[in-house]
Coordinates of C-alpha atoms in Angstrom, one line a residue:
X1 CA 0.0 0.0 0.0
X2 CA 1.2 3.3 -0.8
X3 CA 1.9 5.7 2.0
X4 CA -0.7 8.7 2.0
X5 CA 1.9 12.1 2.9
X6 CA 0.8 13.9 5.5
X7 CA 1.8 17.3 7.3
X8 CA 0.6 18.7 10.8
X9 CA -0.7 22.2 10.5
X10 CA 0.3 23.9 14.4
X11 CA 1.6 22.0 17.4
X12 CA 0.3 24.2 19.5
X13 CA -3.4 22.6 20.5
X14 CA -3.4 20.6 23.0
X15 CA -3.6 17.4 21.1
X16 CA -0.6 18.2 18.7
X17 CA 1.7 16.9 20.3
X18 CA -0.4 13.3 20.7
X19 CA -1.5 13.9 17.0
X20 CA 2.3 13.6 15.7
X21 CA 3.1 11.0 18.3
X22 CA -0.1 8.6 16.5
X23 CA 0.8 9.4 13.3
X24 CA 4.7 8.1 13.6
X25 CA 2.9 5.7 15.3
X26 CA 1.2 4.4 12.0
X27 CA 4.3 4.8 9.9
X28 CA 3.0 1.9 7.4
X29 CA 0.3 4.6 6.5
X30 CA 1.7 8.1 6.7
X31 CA 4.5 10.0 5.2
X32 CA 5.0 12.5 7.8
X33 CA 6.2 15.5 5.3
X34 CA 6.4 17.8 7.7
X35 CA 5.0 20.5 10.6
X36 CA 3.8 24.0 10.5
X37 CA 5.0 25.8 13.4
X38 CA 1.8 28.1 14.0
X39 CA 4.2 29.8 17.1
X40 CA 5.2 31.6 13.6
X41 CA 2.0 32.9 12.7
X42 CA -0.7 32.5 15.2
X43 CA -1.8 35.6 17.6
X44 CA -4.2 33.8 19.9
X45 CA -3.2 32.8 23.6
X46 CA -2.3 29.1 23.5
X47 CA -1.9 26.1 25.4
X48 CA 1.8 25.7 24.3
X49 CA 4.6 28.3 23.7
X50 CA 7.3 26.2 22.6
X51 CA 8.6 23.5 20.0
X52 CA 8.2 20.1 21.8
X53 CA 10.7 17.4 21.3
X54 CA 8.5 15.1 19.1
X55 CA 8.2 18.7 16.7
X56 CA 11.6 18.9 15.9
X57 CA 12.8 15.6 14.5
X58 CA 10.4 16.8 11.9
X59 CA 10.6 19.1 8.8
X60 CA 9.3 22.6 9.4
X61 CA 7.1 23.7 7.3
X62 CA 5.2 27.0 6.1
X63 CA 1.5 26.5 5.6
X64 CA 2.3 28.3 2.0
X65 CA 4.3 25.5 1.3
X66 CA 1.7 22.8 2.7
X67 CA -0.8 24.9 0.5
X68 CA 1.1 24.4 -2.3
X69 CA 2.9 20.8 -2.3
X70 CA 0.3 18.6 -4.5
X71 CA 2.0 15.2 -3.2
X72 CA 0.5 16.1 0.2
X73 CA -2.8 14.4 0.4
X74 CA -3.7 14.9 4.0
X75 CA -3.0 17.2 6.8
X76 CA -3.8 17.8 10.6
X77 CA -4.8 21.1 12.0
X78 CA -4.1 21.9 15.2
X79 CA -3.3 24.9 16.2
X80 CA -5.7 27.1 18.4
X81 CA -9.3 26.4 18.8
X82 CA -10.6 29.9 18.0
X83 CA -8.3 29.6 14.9
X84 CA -9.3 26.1 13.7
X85 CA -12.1 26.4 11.3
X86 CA -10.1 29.9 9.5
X87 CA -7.1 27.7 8.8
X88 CA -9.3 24.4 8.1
X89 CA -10.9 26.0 5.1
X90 CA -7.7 27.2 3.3
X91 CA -7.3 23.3 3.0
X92 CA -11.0 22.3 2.2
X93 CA -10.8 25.4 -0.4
X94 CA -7.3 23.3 -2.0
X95 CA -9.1 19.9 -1.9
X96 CA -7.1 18.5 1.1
X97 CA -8.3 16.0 3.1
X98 CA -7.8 16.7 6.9
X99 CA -8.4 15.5 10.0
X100 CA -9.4 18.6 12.3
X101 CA -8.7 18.7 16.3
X102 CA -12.0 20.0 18.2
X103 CA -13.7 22.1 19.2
X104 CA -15.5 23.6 15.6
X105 CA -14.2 26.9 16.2
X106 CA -16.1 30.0 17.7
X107 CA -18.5 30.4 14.5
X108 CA -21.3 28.0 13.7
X109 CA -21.9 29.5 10.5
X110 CA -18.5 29.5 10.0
X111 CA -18.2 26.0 10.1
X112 CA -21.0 24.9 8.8
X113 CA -19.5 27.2 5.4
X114 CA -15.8 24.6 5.9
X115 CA -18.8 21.1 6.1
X116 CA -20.5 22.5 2.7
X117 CA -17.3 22.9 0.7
X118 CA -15.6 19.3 2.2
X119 CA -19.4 18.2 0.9
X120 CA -19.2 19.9 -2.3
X121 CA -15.5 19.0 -3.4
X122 CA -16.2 15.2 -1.9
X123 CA -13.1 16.7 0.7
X124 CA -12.3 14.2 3.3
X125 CA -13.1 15.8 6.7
X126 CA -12.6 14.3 10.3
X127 CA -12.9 15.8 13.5
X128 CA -11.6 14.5 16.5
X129 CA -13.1 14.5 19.8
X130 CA -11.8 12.7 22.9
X131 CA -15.2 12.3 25.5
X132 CA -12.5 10.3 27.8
X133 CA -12.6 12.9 30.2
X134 CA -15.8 14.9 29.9
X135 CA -17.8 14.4 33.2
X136 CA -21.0 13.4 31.4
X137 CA -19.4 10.4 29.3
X138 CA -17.7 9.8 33.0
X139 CA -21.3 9.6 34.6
X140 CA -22.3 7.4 31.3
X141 CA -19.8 5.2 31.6
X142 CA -20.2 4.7 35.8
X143 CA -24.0 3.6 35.2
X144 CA -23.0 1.5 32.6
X145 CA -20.7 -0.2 34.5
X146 CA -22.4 -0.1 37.5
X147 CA -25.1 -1.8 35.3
X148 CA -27.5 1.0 36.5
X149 CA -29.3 0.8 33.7
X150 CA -29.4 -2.5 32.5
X151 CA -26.9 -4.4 29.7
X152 CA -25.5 -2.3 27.0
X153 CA -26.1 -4.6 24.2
X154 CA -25.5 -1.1 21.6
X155 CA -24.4 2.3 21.6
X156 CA -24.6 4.7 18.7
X157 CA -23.0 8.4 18.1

């Protein structure tokens, strides 16, 4: 199988650095072509203020260059939440397939724009979320296995 190349967009999120570590991880699958340091262009207060070790054993990148490289098929974004969606759709506009770290920004309407062009182009879009340690998929999880409401035989989301 070929390898599908792949570049991180930001390692400042607060999944980056867990988003480069799973996708050396699955080095049968990705070609990691490189990161985007969004320290270099990104204005908003963020979890992390510095290039982590996993970041620089890796190419840096600009998101010009990302923009423009047509033998990457795929990227990550994840740089800051209020700045996801803005630098989502410069990929979606390209055609890029991308995996997207939560939340969906700070715009509905602005997202719902980057979900109608991914539809309209047939773009690849996922969007992670991690309900691991959200207190209501805590509680969910308790009465399940405290079997307070019966067998689980199915679960859909």
């Amino acid at each position: 199988m070929k390898k599908i190349k792949i570049a991180q967009i930001g390692i400042t999120h607060e999944h980056a650095e867990g988003k480069i570590l799973s996708l050396e991880k699955l080095s049968d699958v990705y070609e990691i072509a490189g990161v985007v340091n969004d320290l270099d262009f990104s204005t908003t207060p963020r979890y992390i203020n510095e290039v982590l070790e996993c970041f620089r054993k890796h190419r840096f990148l600009t998101m010009d260059e990302v923009l423009n490289d047509p033998s990457i098929q795929a990227v990550t974004v994840e740089v800051p939440n209020n700045e996801l969606v803005s630098v989502a759709l410069k990929f979606a506009q390209k055609g890029i397939a991308m995996h997207m770290d939560k939340p969906a920004g700070i715009d509905p309407v602005r997202f719902k724009q980057l979900l109608d062009i991914c539809k309209e182009r047939q773009v690849p879009f996922q969007m992670g979320f991690m309900f691991r340690g959200n207190p209501a998929f805590k509680f969910c999880l308790k009465a399940i296995r405290e079997k307070w409401i019966g067998e689980v035989i199915s679960i859909e989301a």
